[in-house]
């Protein structure tokens, strides 16, 4: 049987509708409009596209998006000063620094300068630490978005995610590591595979849920996928013809998986929707 598609785009649109209603309700109550400051340093083409999408999504939901487009030569000290200013600004609920930043700027220093209550990307060590300790506040966007998709899929299957065997391929700070924490919190048995992992196929074959987040097409042989499993493909890779593909061969994988995310239209839209979700959550719960 061909796998059922996990439609991230449709779910993201539903989340945005809910967020728009929440923002409208805030306004009715006399509360201010949530504010998201988006900082972009330099002119990285991919970053230009991502930032534009985030700002457009803010507009649709009713979040006040404040743009800070800085030149390539911006110093780390200047960027830190801007973050300090935004940390102190009561109208700003979230601060996002679009990565990557130019090489002369240390991204870890920048992330740690953002106040944890305004870290809507969920990258600050405080927020990752709270997730590890099972008391999450602002959760990393992509893993939280994936959990939303998995919760919906579990409902369709009529079963609990607890006890399921999960294989995560990729151990980045942005996706792989916090994804493992999210799934542990949900009660799964989690294996995280990385560049030193041996016999990758054995781990993949055993997975009820497979999450691939490397950014390398073909990193996982689709033939390894367990029959009827749930496959989450986080990879976004642009081919020479401009077509976007994931980290796995979708056409082969869909014949083995029970449920699968497409690329594009799977995890990507959920990341942006979850960023907005974190921003409104911060406004409602941390700054009101």
C-alpha positions as a printed NumPy array, in Angstrom:
array([[  0.   ,   0.   ,   0.   ],
       [  1.149,   3.543,  -0.756],
       [  1.776,   5.678,   2.333],
       [ -0.658,   8.352,   3.455],
       [  0.762,  11.851,   3.058],
       [  1.353,  13.925,   6.193],
       [  0.297,  17.329,   4.89 ],
       [  2.388,  19.903,   6.756],
       [  1.157,  22.769,   4.63 ],
       [ -2.48 ,  22.145,   5.499],
       [ -1.703,  21.744,   9.222],
       [  0.421,  24.905,   9.202],
       [ -2.477,  26.842,   7.677],
       [ -4.804,  25.538,  10.393],
       [ -2.346,  26.68 ,  13.071],
       [ -2.134,  30.129,  11.486],
       [ -5.939,  30.438,  11.517],
       [ -5.98 ,  29.564,  15.213],
       [ -3.206,  32.08 ,  15.906],
       [ -5.047,  34.801,  14.01 ],
       [ -8.075,  34.202,  16.25 ],
       [ -5.866,  34.356,  19.348],
       [ -4.33 ,  37.667,  18.233],
       [ -7.789,  39.099,  17.499],
       [ -8.966,  38.015,  20.961],
       [ -5.967,  39.766,  22.549],
       [ -6.89 ,  42.983,  20.767],
       [-10.517,  42.676,  21.928],
       [ -9.246,  42.391,  25.493],
       [ -7.25 ,  45.583,  25.091],
       [ -3.901,  43.798,  24.98 ],
       [ -1.177,  44.829,  22.556],
       [ -0.411,  43.054,  19.276],
       [  2.383,  40.46 ,  19.633],
       [  5.703,  41.662,  18.199],
       [  8.429,  39.666,  16.446],
       [ 11.795,  41.247,  15.609],
       [ 13.497,  39.516,  12.676],
       [ 17.206,  40.264,  12.26 ],
       [ 19.049,  39.415,   9.053],
       [ 22.76 ,  40.129,   8.666],
       [ 24.124,  40.17 ,   5.12 ],
       [ 22.56 ,  39.105,   1.824],
       [ 22.532,  35.3  ,   1.864],
       [ 20.003,  34.368,  -0.896],
       [ 18.417,  31.507,   1.055],
       [ 18.076,  33.704,   4.139],
       [ 16.352,  36.372,   2.031],
       [ 13.669,  33.837,   1.047],
       [ 13.233,  32.43 ,   4.57 ],
       [ 12.955,  35.88 ,   6.154],
       [ 10.435,  37.027,   3.534],
       [  8.263,  33.96 ,   4.226],
       [  8.381,  34.578,   7.98 ],
       [  7.432,  38.237,   7.596],
       [  4.561,  37.416,   5.225],
       [  3.268,  34.791,   7.648],
       [  3.391,  37.309,  10.519],
       [  1.272,  39.697,   8.468],
       [ -1.373,  37.021,   7.765],
       [ -1.673,  36.13 ,  11.448],
       [ -1.649,  39.717,  12.692],
       [  1.737,  39.656,  14.437],
       [  3.707,  42.886,  14.231],
       [  6.914,  41.979,  12.369],
       [  9.81 ,  44.419,  12.824],
       [ 12.573,  44.081,  10.227],
       [ 16.231,  44.686,  11.028],
       [ 18.22 ,  44.111,   7.822],
       [ 21.875,  44.725,   8.618],
       [ 24.846,  44.897,   6.224],
       [ 27.465,  42.151,   5.971],
       [ 30.064,  44.302,   7.726],
       [ 27.949,  44.639,  10.905],
       [ 30.201,  43.825,  13.861],
       [ 29.331,  41.318,  16.546],
       [ 29.274,  44.149,  19.094],
       [ 26.755,  46.093,  17.007],
       [ 24.522,  43.038,  16.67 ],
       [ 24.716,  42.347,  20.417],
       [ 23.795,  45.975,  21.131],
       [ 20.694,  45.641,  18.928],
       [ 19.682,  42.438,  20.741],
       [ 20.104,  44.197,  24.104],
       [ 17.83 ,  46.967,  22.855],
       [ 15.187,  44.477,  21.709],
       [ 15.45 ,  42.524,  24.976],
       [ 14.466,  45.729,  26.79 ],
       [ 11.648,  46.605,  24.367],
       [  8.313,  45.691,  26.   ],
       [  6.541,  45.606,  22.617],
       [  8.764,  42.768,  21.367],
       [  7.783,  39.204,  22.328],
       [ 10.196,  37.347,  20.095],
       [ 13.654,  37.931,  18.656],
       [ 14.828,  35.882,  15.705],
       [ 18.324,  36.106,  14.226],
       [ 18.313,  34.412,  10.84 ],
       [ 21.156,  31.906,  10.546],
       [ 23.729,  31.658,   9.119],
       [ 25.385,  34.906,  10.166],
       [ 28.659,  36.124,   8.57 ],
       [ 31.795,  34.236,   9.641],
       [ 33.134,  37.059,  11.839],
       [ 30.075,  36.722,  14.107],
       [ 29.809,  33.869,  16.631],
       [ 26.268,  32.482,  16.341],
       [ 26.372,  30.847,  19.792],
       [ 27.243,  34.165,  21.444],
       [ 24.369,  35.816,  19.579],
       [ 21.814,  33.142,  20.52 ],
       [ 22.821,  33.269,  24.181],
       [ 22.396,  37.055,  24.245],
       [ 18.682,  36.782,  23.389],
       [ 16.587,  36.737,  26.562],
       [ 15.191,  33.185,  27.017],
       [ 11.637,  34.595,  27.242],
       [ 12.08 ,  36.085,  23.751],
       [ 13.951,  33.141,  22.218],
       [ 11.122,  32.08 ,  19.902],
       [ 13.492,  29.891,  17.864],
       [ 13.975,  27.82 ,  21.019],
       [ 17.767,  27.656,  20.569],
       [ 18.894,  29.27 ,  23.837],
       [ 20.614,  26.813,  26.234],
       [ 18.014,  27.746,  28.87 ],
       [ 15.129,  26.617,  26.659],
       [ 16.886,  23.482,  25.411],
       [ 17.798,  22.704,  29.02 ],
       [ 14.197,  23.07 ,  30.177],
       [ 13.139,  20.682,  27.411],
       [ 15.781,  18.191,  28.601],
       [ 14.436,  18.49 ,  32.154],
       [ 10.854,  17.861,  30.932],
       [  9.629,  21.385,  31.765],
       [  9.595,  23.055,  28.32 ],
       [  8.663,  26.69 ,  27.778],
       [  9.712,  27.903,  24.308],
       [ 10.475,  24.79 ,  22.287],
       [ 12.703,  24.581,  19.162],
       [ 10.45 ,  25.255,  16.17 ],
       [ 11.13 ,  22.362,  13.809],
       [ 10.965,  19.611,  16.465],
       [  7.807,  21.137,  17.977],
       [  6.242,  21.301,  14.507],
       [  7.143,  17.666,  13.879],
       [  5.557,  16.664,  17.205],
       [  2.34 ,  18.374,  16.096],
       [  2.369,  16.294,  12.889],
       [  3.112,  13.103,  14.829],
       [  0.285,  13.784,  17.305],
       [ -2.155,  14.167,  14.404],
       [ -0.838,  10.987,  12.778],
       [ -1.205,   9.034,  16.031],
       [ -4.834,  10.202,  16.254],
       [ -5.468,   8.889,  12.732],
       [ -3.853,   5.577,  13.629],
       [ -5.812,   5.378,  16.865],
       [ -2.767,   4.548,  18.938],
       [ -0.38 ,   6.122,  21.419],
       [  3.134,   7.258,  20.554],
       [  4.352,   5.966,  23.937],
       [  6.768,   3.07 ,  23.637],
       [  7.326,   3.47 ,  19.905],
       [ 10.845,   2.911,  18.59 ],
       [ 12.287,   6.039,  16.949],
       [ 15.404,   6.481,  14.838],
       [ 16.649,  10.036,  14.291],
       [ 19.294,  10.401,  11.604],
       [ 21.228,  13.622,  12.203],
       [ 22.302,  15.153,  15.524],
       [ 22.288,  18.9  ,  14.861],
       [ 21.505,  21.424,  17.59 ],
       [ 18.608,  22.774,  15.518],
       [ 16.757,  19.528,  14.761],
       [ 18.317,  16.191,  15.739],
       [ 19.199,  16.758,  19.385],
       [ 16.054,  18.641,  20.475],
       [ 13.972,  16.203,  18.399],
       [ 15.332,  13.388,  20.552],
       [ 14.373,  15.312,  23.702],
       [ 10.843,  15.918,  22.397],
       [ 10.351,  12.238,  21.607],
       [ 11.773,  11.139,  24.971],
       [  9.292,  13.498,  26.614],
       [  6.532,  11.839,  24.582],
       [  7.54 ,   8.406,  25.914],
       [  9.363,   6.978,  22.899],
       [ 12.497,   4.833,  22.835],
       [ 14.929,   7.001,  20.894],
       [ 18.076,   6.206,  18.944],
       [ 20.005,   9.152,  17.476],
       [ 22.356,   8.318,  14.615],
       [ 25.24 ,  10.555,  13.539],
       [ 28.418,  10.512,  11.452],
       [ 30.11 ,   7.999,  13.783],
       [ 27.159,   5.579,  13.816],
       [ 27.942,   2.125,  12.484],
       [ 25.427,  -0.1  ,  10.692],
       [ 22.947,   2.72 ,  10.109],
       [ 20.626,   0.364,   8.242],
       [ 20.025,  -1.757,  11.366],
       [ 18.781,   1.252,  13.328],
       [ 16.545,   2.434,  10.475],
       [ 15.015,  -1.007,   9.87 ],
       [ 13.907,  -1.196,  13.53 ],
       [ 12.204,   2.232,  13.622],
       [  8.45 ,   2.682,  14.008],
       [  9.16 ,   6.389,  13.437],
       [ 12.049,   7.574,  11.274],
       [ 13.174,  11.219,  11.341],
       [ 15.873,  12.145,   8.811],
       [ 17.471,  15.565,   9.23 ],
       [ 20.899,  15.724,   7.602],
       [ 20.563,  17.806,   4.455],
       [ 22.121,  15.146,   2.236],
       [ 19.998,  13.38 ,  -0.405],
       [ 20.153,   9.601,  -0.187],
       [ 21.693,   9.533,   3.307],
       [ 19.124,   6.837,   4.127],
       [ 18.387,   4.062,   1.649],
       [ 14.608,   3.976,   1.32 ],
       [ 14.738,   0.184,   1.067],
       [ 15.724,   0.113,   4.764],
       [ 12.438,   1.649,   5.888],
       [ 10.27 ,  -0.558,   8.094],
       [  6.974,  -1.551,   6.475],
       [  4.143,   0.652,   7.726],
       [  6.357,   3.05 ,   9.668],
       [  6.058,   6.842,   9.941],
       [  8.706,   8.734,   7.955],
       [  9.518,  12.393,   8.656],
       [ 11.889,  13.887,   6.066],
       [ 13.329,  17.176,   7.33 ],
       [ 15.949,  17.601,   4.582],
       [ 15.546,  20.345,   2.   ],
       [ 17.968,  20.017,  -0.904],
       [ 17.842,  21.998,  -4.126],
       [ 18.87 ,  20.105,  -7.266],
       [ 20.6  ,  21.684, -10.263],
       [ 17.241,  21.941, -12.053],
       [ 15.81 ,  23.919,  -9.126],
       [ 13.642,  21.078,  -7.802],
       [ 13.517,  20.591,  -4.031],
       [ 14.01 ,  17.083,  -2.659],
       [ 14.407,  15.606,   0.811],
       [ 17.029,  13.323,   2.341],
       [ 15.271,  10.13 ,   1.26 ],
       [ 13.939,   8.845,  -2.074],
       [ 10.258,   9.718,  -1.663],
       [  8.975,   7.513,  -4.492],
       [ 10.562,   4.386,  -2.994],
       [  9.875,   5.303,   0.629],
       [  6.153,   5.91 ,   0.093],
       [  5.737,   2.271,  -0.999],
       [  7.055,   1.039,   2.36 ],
       [  5.982,   3.676,   4.887],
       [  2.504,   3.934,   6.36 ],
       [  2.698,   7.722,   6.655],
       [  5.264,  10.113,   5.143],
       [  5.987,  13.836,   4.858],
       [  6.624,  15.213,   1.36 ],
       [  9.346,  17.704,   0.41 ],
       [  8.292,  20.436,  -0.092],
       [  5.032,  20.758,   1.837],
       [  5.865,  18.648,   4.871],
       [  8.052,  19.867,   7.723],
       [  9.043,  23.244,   6.21 ],
       [  5.682,  25.033,   6.591],
       [  5.393,  23.695,  10.149],
       [  8.648,  25.355,  11.188],
       [  7.333,  28.804,  10.24 ],
       [  3.899,  28.161,  11.795],
       [  5.531,  27.014,  15.032],
       [  7.7  ,  30.143,  15.135],
       [  4.51 ,  32.205,  15.093],
       [  2.988,  29.871,  17.692],
       [  5.965,  30.455,  20.   ],
       [  5.652,  34.221,  19.491],
       [  1.967,  34.31 ,  20.437],
       [  2.62 ,  31.902,  23.339],
       [  5.35 ,  34.251,  24.593],
       [  2.983,  37.226,  24.367],
       [  0.184,  35.378,  26.178],
       [  2.161,  33.552,  28.836],
       [  5.433,  35.378,  29.417],
       [  4.904,  39.069,  28.643],
       [  1.223,  39.952,  29.138]])
